[in-house]
Amino acid sequence: MKMHPMILWAAGLCLVSVGASAQSRDTGWEFGGDVVFQSSQDVDFDNGGTTQFEDDIGISLYAGYRMSSRLEFQFGLDWSTVDYEADFTVGNSTVNINADIEAFTPFAKANFNFLEGPITPFVSGGIGWAFIDTNIPDGLPQTGCWWDPWYGQVCGTFQSTRSTDAFVYDIGVGVRWDLSTGYSLRLAYEKTWYDIENAESAPDFDKFKLGIVFVY
């Protein structure tokens, strides 16, 4: 159900753009942003634990360089927060955790456009490194104070949380539409794998991306 507004938005953008003449995809730079819908997924771990990730929305920002009208390279950052529920066995007891996970993922990617015209399907492949905060406390709360140049002395209580990182790789397919006003539209589907420590296998997530690209 969450995908319906994204599909309607894409259709609306296409309708209002009808009649625009195509622009050239000559060599040059471009900058873009995507809204990312990530589907739910269950992940099993070697110690018998299971984590259920809910579907959620994230964002992606990137810069790209067009080597030609067909070949593009991108580098950027994905960000998301996803609610999850985890069950782990500790001794003879089962521990249940409800929290949200936050991930920042710098990435590099290559896109290949099949056509030179203004509307073209494309395939993509990329790699990245995810920095993940599980928001699970791993220490006692601590209170500290610091000096703020605007507000003076500020005190607060903090608690460290368990963080991890993982190698990420993905493949995708999509459609690009170049418009005449210096921007393009993209709609893409990607399958993303996370090489997470202690997982029984690299969990994969389905991602749907809808975004705009500013072309220079």
PDB file of C-alpha atoms in Angstrom:
ATOM      1  CA  MET A   1       0.000   0.000   0.000  1.00  0.00           C
ATOM      2  CA  LYS A   2       2.839   2.433   0.708  1.00  0.00           C
ATOM      3  CA  MET A   3       3.962   2.238  -2.914  1.00  0.00           C
ATOM      4  CA  HIS A   4       0.748   3.702  -4.299  1.00  0.00           C
ATOM      5  CA  PRO A   5       1.600   7.407  -3.651  1.00  0.00           C
ATOM      6  CA  MET A   6       5.013   6.967  -5.277  1.00  0.00           C
ATOM      7  CA  ILE A   7       3.485   5.400  -8.381  1.00  0.00           C
ATOM      8  CA  LEU A   8       0.870   8.161  -8.616  1.00  0.00           C
ATOM      9  CA  TRP A   9       3.576  10.815  -8.208  1.00  0.00           C
ATOM     10  CA  ALA A  10       5.618   9.268 -11.012  1.00  0.00           C
ATOM     11  CA  ALA A  11       2.555   9.162 -13.272  1.00  0.00           C
ATOM     12  CA  GLY A  12       1.751  12.783 -12.482  1.00  0.00           C
ATOM     13  CA  LEU A  13       5.276  13.932 -13.308  1.00  0.00           C
ATOM     14  CA  CYS A  14       5.139  12.086 -16.590  1.00  0.00           C
ATOM     15  CA  LEU A  15       1.812  13.675 -17.541  1.00  0.00           C
ATOM     16  CA  VAL A  16       2.889  17.250 -16.840  1.00  0.00           C
ATOM     17  CA  SER A  17       6.119  16.661 -18.750  1.00  0.00           C
ATOM     18  CA  VAL A  18       4.492  15.469 -21.975  1.00  0.00           C
ATOM     19  CA  GLY A  19       5.521  17.652 -24.882  1.00  0.00           C
ATOM     20  CA  ALA A  20       8.919  18.596 -23.460  1.00  0.00           C
ATOM     21  CA  SER A  21      11.722  18.152 -25.973  1.00  0.00           C
ATOM     22  CA  ALA A  22      14.636  15.889 -25.140  1.00  0.00           C
ATOM     23  CA  GLN A  23      17.957  17.183 -23.932  1.00  0.00           C
ATOM     24  CA  SER A  24      21.376  15.802 -24.721  1.00  0.00           C
ATOM     25  CA  ARG A  25      23.217  13.455 -22.355  1.00  0.00           C
ATOM     26  CA  ASP A  26      26.656  14.691 -23.332  1.00  0.00           C
ATOM     27  CA  THR A  27      29.676  14.192 -21.091  1.00  0.00           C
ATOM     28  CA  GLY A  28      29.237  16.119 -17.852  1.00  0.00           C
ATOM     29  CA  TRP A  29      28.176  16.183 -14.225  1.00  0.00           C
ATOM     30  CA  GLU A  30      24.785  15.604 -12.642  1.00  0.00           C
ATOM     31  CA  PHE A  31      23.385  15.678  -9.099  1.00  0.00           C
ATOM     32  CA  GLY A  32      20.338  13.817  -7.869  1.00  0.00           C
ATOM     33  CA  GLY A  33      18.171  12.688  -4.996  1.00  0.00           C
ATOM     34  CA  ASP A  34      15.851   9.712  -4.559  1.00  0.00           C
ATOM     35  CA  VAL A  35      13.040   8.740  -2.245  1.00  0.00           C
ATOM     36  CA  VAL A  36      13.733   5.096  -1.350  1.00  0.00           C
ATOM     37  CA  PHE A  37      11.107   2.541  -0.320  1.00  0.00           C
ATOM     38  CA  GLN A  38      12.692  -0.509   1.341  1.00  0.00           C
ATOM     39  CA  SER A  39      10.542  -3.630   1.717  1.00  0.00           C
ATOM     40  CA  SER A  40      10.302  -5.695   4.907  1.00  0.00           C
ATOM     41  CA  GLN A  41      12.644  -8.629   5.467  1.00  0.00           C
ATOM     42  CA  ASP A  42      13.434 -11.300   8.073  1.00  0.00           C
ATOM     43  CA  VAL A  43      17.071 -12.068   8.910  1.00  0.00           C
ATOM     44  CA  ASP A  44      18.273 -15.209  10.750  1.00  0.00           C
ATOM     45  CA  PHE A  45      21.521 -15.278  12.737  1.00  0.00           C
ATOM     46  CA  ASP A  46      23.931 -18.090  13.621  1.00  0.00           C
ATOM     47  CA  ASN A  47      23.090 -17.913  17.326  1.00  0.00           C
ATOM     48  CA  GLY A  48      19.422 -18.691  16.669  1.00  0.00           C
ATOM     49  CA  GLY A  49      18.266 -15.089  16.766  1.00  0.00           C
ATOM     50  CA  THR A  50      15.798 -13.634  14.290  1.00  0.00           C
ATOM     51  CA  THR A  51      15.220 -10.015  13.294  1.00  0.00           C
ATOM     52  CA  GLN A  52      12.139  -8.768  11.456  1.00  0.00           C
ATOM     53  CA  PHE A  53      12.706  -5.492   9.612  1.00  0.00           C
ATOM     54  CA  GLU A  54       9.631  -3.482   8.649  1.00  0.00           C
ATOM     55  CA  ASP A  55       9.247  -1.660   5.355  1.00  0.00           C
ATOM     56  CA  ASP A  56      10.190   2.003   5.500  1.00  0.00           C
ATOM     57  CA  ILE A  57      11.204   5.119   3.549  1.00  0.00           C
ATOM     58  CA  GLY A  58      14.739   6.517   3.203  1.00  0.00           C
ATOM     59  CA  ILE A  59      16.595   9.002   1.006  1.00  0.00           C
ATOM     60  CA  SER A  60      19.585   8.863  -1.336  1.00  0.00           C
ATOM     61  CA  LEU A  61      21.759  11.790  -2.484  1.00  0.00           C
ATOM     62  CA  TYR A  62      24.472  11.465  -5.110  1.00  0.00           C
ATOM     63  CA  ALA A  63      26.685  13.091  -7.713  1.00  0.00           C
ATOM     64  CA  GLY A  64      27.394  11.491 -11.051  1.00  0.00           C
ATOM     65  CA  TYR A  65      29.611  11.874 -14.093  1.00  0.00           C
ATOM     66  CA  ARG A  66      28.462  10.913 -17.594  1.00  0.00           C
ATOM     67  CA  MET A  67      31.253   9.320 -19.591  1.00  0.00           C
ATOM     68  CA  SER A  68      28.870   9.156 -22.558  1.00  0.00           C
ATOM     69  CA  SER A  69      25.134   9.124 -23.239  1.00  0.00           C
ATOM     70  CA  ARG A  70      25.073   5.494 -22.103  1.00  0.00           C
ATOM     71  CA  LEU A  71      27.646   5.109 -19.315  1.00  0.00           C
ATOM     72  CA  GLU A  72      27.432   6.953 -15.981  1.00  0.00           C
ATOM     73  CA  PHE A  73      29.303   6.700 -12.677  1.00  0.00           C
ATOM     74  CA  GLN A  74      27.823   7.838  -9.359  1.00  0.00           C
ATOM     75  CA  PHE A  75      28.967   8.297  -5.785  1.00  0.00           C
ATOM     76  CA  GLY A  76      26.744   9.297  -2.909  1.00  0.00           C
ATOM     77  CA  LEU A  77      25.082   8.476   0.401  1.00  0.00           C
ATOM     78  CA  ASP A  78      22.006   6.449   1.363  1.00  0.00           C
ATOM     79  CA  TRP A  79      20.286   7.115   4.688  1.00  0.00           C
ATOM     80  CA  SER A  80      17.430   5.261   6.362  1.00  0.00           C
ATOM     81  CA  THR A  81      15.863   4.474   9.725  1.00  0.00           C
ATOM     82  CA  VAL A  82      13.937   1.198   9.885  1.00  0.00           C
ATOM     83  CA  ASP A  83      11.814  -0.191  12.723  1.00  0.00           C
ATOM     84  CA  TYR A  84      12.633  -3.760  13.680  1.00  0.00           C
ATOM     85  CA  GLU A  85      11.848  -6.498  16.192  1.00  0.00           C
ATOM     86  CA  ALA A  86      14.520  -8.969  17.277  1.00  0.00           C
ATOM     87  CA  ASP A  87      14.398 -12.193  19.306  1.00  0.00           C
ATOM     88  CA  PHE A  88      17.617 -13.566  20.813  1.00  0.00           C
ATOM     89  CA  THR A  89      18.311 -16.481  23.143  1.00  0.00           C
ATOM     90  CA  VAL A  90      20.401 -15.656  26.218  1.00  0.00           C
ATOM     91  CA  GLY A  91      20.992 -18.763  28.316  1.00  0.00           C
ATOM     92  CA  ASN A  92      17.579 -20.350  28.759  1.00  0.00           C
ATOM     93  CA  SER A  93      15.695 -17.124  28.143  1.00  0.00           C
ATOM     94  CA  THR A  94      14.477 -15.374  25.011  1.00  0.00           C
ATOM     95  CA  VAL A  95      15.005 -11.624  24.827  1.00  0.00           C
ATOM     96  CA  ASN A  96      12.716  -9.499  22.662  1.00  0.00           C
ATOM     97  CA  ILE A  97      13.833  -6.090  21.363  1.00  0.00           C
ATOM     98  CA  ASN A  98      11.768  -3.428  19.593  1.00  0.00           C
ATOM     99  CA  ALA A  99      13.825  -0.543  18.246  1.00  0.00           C
ATOM    100  CA  ASP A 100      14.798   1.285  15.066  1.00  0.00           C
ATOM    101  CA  ILE A 101      18.028   0.868  13.147  1.00  0.00           C
ATOM    102  CA  GLU A 102      19.789   3.793  11.474  1.00  0.00           C
ATOM    103  CA  ALA A 103      22.139   3.272   8.525  1.00  0.00           C
ATOM    104  CA  PHE A 104      24.407   5.631   6.577  1.00  0.00           C
ATOM    105  CA  THR A 105      25.834   4.028   3.427  1.00  0.00           C
ATOM    106  CA  PRO A 106      28.418   5.760   1.199  1.00  0.00           C
ATOM    107  CA  PHE A 107      28.338   4.080  -2.207  1.00  0.00           C
ATOM    108  CA  ALA A 108      29.792   4.011  -5.718  1.00  0.00           C
ATOM    109  CA  LYS A 109      27.727   2.874  -8.692  1.00  0.00           C
ATOM    110  CA  ALA A 110      27.762   2.482 -12.475  1.00  0.00           C
ATOM    111  CA  ASN A 111      24.698   2.833 -14.730  1.00  0.00           C
ATOM    112  CA  PHE A 112      24.417   1.656 -18.329  1.00  0.00           C
ATOM    113  CA  ASN A 113      21.658   3.198 -20.486  1.00  0.00           C
ATOM    114  CA  PHE A 114      20.477   0.977 -23.324  1.00  0.00           C
ATOM    115  CA  LEU A 115      19.254   3.810 -25.563  1.00  0.00           C
ATOM    116  CA  GLU A 116      20.599   7.213 -26.541  1.00  0.00           C
ATOM    117  CA  GLY A 117      17.137   8.803 -26.713  1.00  0.00           C
ATOM    118  CA  PRO A 118      15.407  10.837 -23.984  1.00  0.00           C
ATOM    119  CA  ILE A 119      13.665   7.765 -22.496  1.00  0.00           C
ATOM    120  CA  THR A 120      15.881   4.780 -21.829  1.00  0.00           C
ATOM    121  CA  PRO A 121      15.886   1.659 -19.649  1.00  0.00           C
ATOM    122  CA  PHE A 122      19.094   1.099 -17.706  1.00  0.00           C
ATOM    123  CA  VAL A 123      20.863  -1.431 -15.518  1.00  0.00           C
ATOM    124  CA  SER A 124      23.080  -0.589 -12.552  1.00  0.00           C
ATOM    125  CA  GLY A 125      25.546  -2.177 -10.169  1.00  0.00           C
ATOM    126  CA  GLY A 126      27.157  -0.754  -7.068  1.00  0.00           C
ATOM    127  CA  ILE A 127      29.100  -1.309  -3.876  1.00  0.00           C
ATOM    128  CA  GLY A 128      29.133   0.540  -0.564  1.00  0.00           C
ATOM    129  CA  TRP A 129      29.873   0.367   3.131  1.00  0.00           C
ATOM    130  CA  ALA A 130      27.025   0.682   5.653  1.00  0.00           C
ATOM    131  CA  PHE A 131      27.555   2.269   9.082  1.00  0.00           C
ATOM    132  CA  ILE A 132      24.744   0.925  11.258  1.00  0.00           C
ATOM    133  CA  ASP A 133      23.497   2.025  14.676  1.00  0.00           C
ATOM    134  CA  THR A 134      21.190  -0.605  16.214  1.00  0.00           C
ATOM    135  CA  ASN A 135      20.031   1.735  19.026  1.00  0.00           C
ATOM    136  CA  ILE A 136      20.537  -1.157  21.473  1.00  0.00           C
ATOM    137  CA  PRO A 137      22.251   0.141  24.642  1.00  0.00           C
ATOM    138  CA  ASP A 138      25.672  -1.375  25.295  1.00  0.00           C
ATOM    139  CA  GLY A 139      26.626   0.554  28.413  1.00  0.00           C
ATOM    140  CA  LEU A 140      25.297   2.435  31.405  1.00  0.00           C
ATOM    141  CA  PRO A 141      23.855   5.949  31.009  1.00  0.00           C
ATOM    142  CA  GLN A 142      26.391   8.712  31.568  1.00  0.00           C
ATOM    143  CA  THR A 143      25.841  12.358  32.433  1.00  0.00           C
ATOM    144  CA  GLY A 144      28.195  15.018  31.143  1.00  0.00           C
ATOM    145  CA  CYS A 145      28.433  18.770  30.679  1.00  0.00           C
ATOM    146  CA  TRP A 146      29.979  20.921  27.951  1.00  0.00           C
ATOM    147  CA  TRP A 147      30.279  24.585  27.094  1.00  0.00           C
ATOM    148  CA  ASP A 148      28.101  25.902  24.279  1.00  0.00           C
ATOM    149  CA  PRO A 149      29.114  29.314  22.821  1.00  0.00           C
ATOM    150  CA  TRP A 150      25.456  30.371  22.561  1.00  0.00           C
ATOM    151  CA  TYR A 151      23.814  28.836  25.627  1.00  0.00           C
ATOM    152  CA  GLY A 152      26.711  28.508  28.067  1.00  0.00           C
ATOM    153  CA  GLN A 153      27.073  25.329  30.099  1.00  0.00           C
ATOM    154  CA  VAL A 154      24.822  22.494  28.909  1.00  0.00           C
ATOM    155  CA  CYS A 155      24.413  19.155  30.676  1.00  0.00           C
ATOM    156  CA  GLY A 156      22.743  15.965  29.527  1.00  0.00           C
ATOM    157  CA  THR A 157      22.552  12.200  29.939  1.00  0.00           C
ATOM    158  CA  PHE A 158      23.812   9.911  27.176  1.00  0.00           C
ATOM    159  CA  GLN A 159      23.917   6.186  26.604  1.00  0.00           C
ATOM    160  CA  SER A 160      26.121   4.491  24.053  1.00  0.00           C
ATOM    161  CA  THR A 161      24.498   2.036  21.642  1.00  0.00           C
ATOM    162  CA  ARG A 162      25.798  -0.945  19.720  1.00  0.00           C
ATOM    163  CA  SER A 163      27.061  -0.076  16.243  1.00  0.00           C
ATOM    164  CA  THR A 164      28.355  -2.225  13.415  1.00  0.00           C
ATOM    165  CA  ASP A 165      29.253  -1.911   9.748  1.00  0.00           C
ATOM    166  CA  ALA A 166      28.832  -4.065   6.667  1.00  0.00           C
ATOM    167  CA  PHE A 167      29.910  -4.351   3.048  1.00  0.00           C
ATOM    168  CA  VAL A 168      26.973  -3.670   0.701  1.00  0.00           C
ATOM    169  CA  TYR A 169      26.471  -4.540  -2.957  1.00  0.00           C
ATOM    170  CA  ASP A 170      23.500  -4.180  -5.294  1.00  0.00           C
ATOM    171  CA  ILE A 171      22.163  -4.617  -8.817  1.00  0.00           C
ATOM    172  CA  GLY A 172      19.229  -2.780 -10.315  1.00  0.00           C
ATOM    173  CA  VAL A 173      17.055  -1.958 -13.316  1.00  0.00           C
ATOM    174  CA  GLY A 174      15.130   1.189 -14.093  1.00  0.00           C
ATOM    175  CA  VAL A 175      13.959   3.852 -16.523  1.00  0.00           C
ATOM    176  CA  ARG A 176      15.424   7.321 -17.075  1.00  0.00           C
ATOM    177  CA  TRP A 177      13.572  10.182 -18.759  1.00  0.00           C
ATOM    178  CA  ASP A 178      15.600  13.247 -19.805  1.00  0.00           C
ATOM    179  CA  LEU A 179      13.599  16.485 -19.976  1.00  0.00           C
ATOM    180  CA  SER A 180      14.382  19.802 -21.659  1.00  0.00           C
ATOM    181  CA  THR A 181      14.706  21.974 -18.543  1.00  0.00           C
ATOM    182  CA  GLY A 182      18.022  20.647 -17.251  1.00  0.00           C
ATOM    183  CA  TYR A 183      16.753  17.728 -15.256  1.00  0.00           C
ATOM    184  CA  SER A 184      15.826  14.055 -15.579  1.00  0.00           C
ATOM    185  CA  LEU A 185      13.510  11.635 -13.794  1.00  0.00           C
ATOM    186  CA  ARG A 186      14.458   8.152 -12.621  1.00  0.00           C
ATOM    187  CA  LEU A 187      12.421   5.175 -11.452  1.00  0.00           C
ATOM    188  CA  ALA A 188      14.425   2.126 -10.367  1.00  0.00           C
ATOM    189  CA  TYR A 189      14.268  -1.211  -8.592  1.00  0.00           C
ATOM    190  CA  GLU A 190      17.344  -2.519  -6.765  1.00  0.00           C
ATOM    191  CA  LYS A 191      18.215  -5.729  -4.937  1.00  0.00           C
ATOM    192  CA  THR A 192      20.678  -4.926  -2.134  1.00  0.00           C
ATOM    193  CA  TRP A 193      22.742  -7.389  -0.093  1.00  0.00           C
ATOM    194  CA  TYR A 194      24.341  -6.646   3.312  1.00  0.00           C
ATOM    195  CA  ASP A 195      27.331  -8.737   4.421  1.00  0.00           C
ATOM    196  CA  ILE A 196      26.298  -8.656   8.099  1.00  0.00           C
ATOM    197  CA  GLU A 197      28.448 -10.383  10.706  1.00  0.00           C
ATOM    198  CA  ASN A 198      26.926 -13.567  12.207  1.00  0.00           C
ATOM    199  CA  ALA A 199      23.997 -13.627   9.752  1.00  0.00           C
ATOM    200  CA  GLU A 200      23.302 -17.093   8.297  1.00  0.00           C
ATOM    201  CA  SER A 201      23.604 -15.587   4.806  1.00  0.00           C
ATOM    202  CA  ALA A 202      23.889 -12.095   3.353  1.00  0.00           C
ATOM    203  CA  PRO A 203      20.351 -10.692   3.783  1.00  0.00           C
ATOM    204  CA  ASP A 204      18.855  -9.029   0.728  1.00  0.00           C
ATOM    205  CA  PHE A 205      16.394  -6.139   0.583  1.00  0.00           C
ATOM    206  CA  ASP A 206      14.140  -4.931  -2.226  1.00  0.00           C
ATOM    207  CA  LYS A 207      14.387  -1.175  -2.818  1.00  0.00           C
ATOM    208  CA  PHE A 208      12.276   1.042  -5.070  1.00  0.00           C
ATOM    209  CA  LYS A 209      13.701   4.458  -5.933  1.00  0.00           C
ATOM    210  CA  LEU A 210      11.992   7.503  -7.403  1.00  0.00           C
ATOM    211  CA  GLY A 211      14.043  10.652  -7.926  1.00  0.00           C
ATOM    212  CA  ILE A 212      15.096  13.695  -9.851  1.00  0.00           C
ATOM    213  CA  VAL A 213      18.481  14.402 -11.466  1.00  0.00           C
ATOM    214  CA  PHE A 214      19.827  17.886 -12.189  1.00  0.00           C
ATOM    215  CA  VAL A 215      21.950  17.765 -15.338  1.00  0.00           C
ATOM    216  CA  TYR A 216      24.951  20.019 -16.085  1.00  0.00           C
TER     217      TYR A 216
END
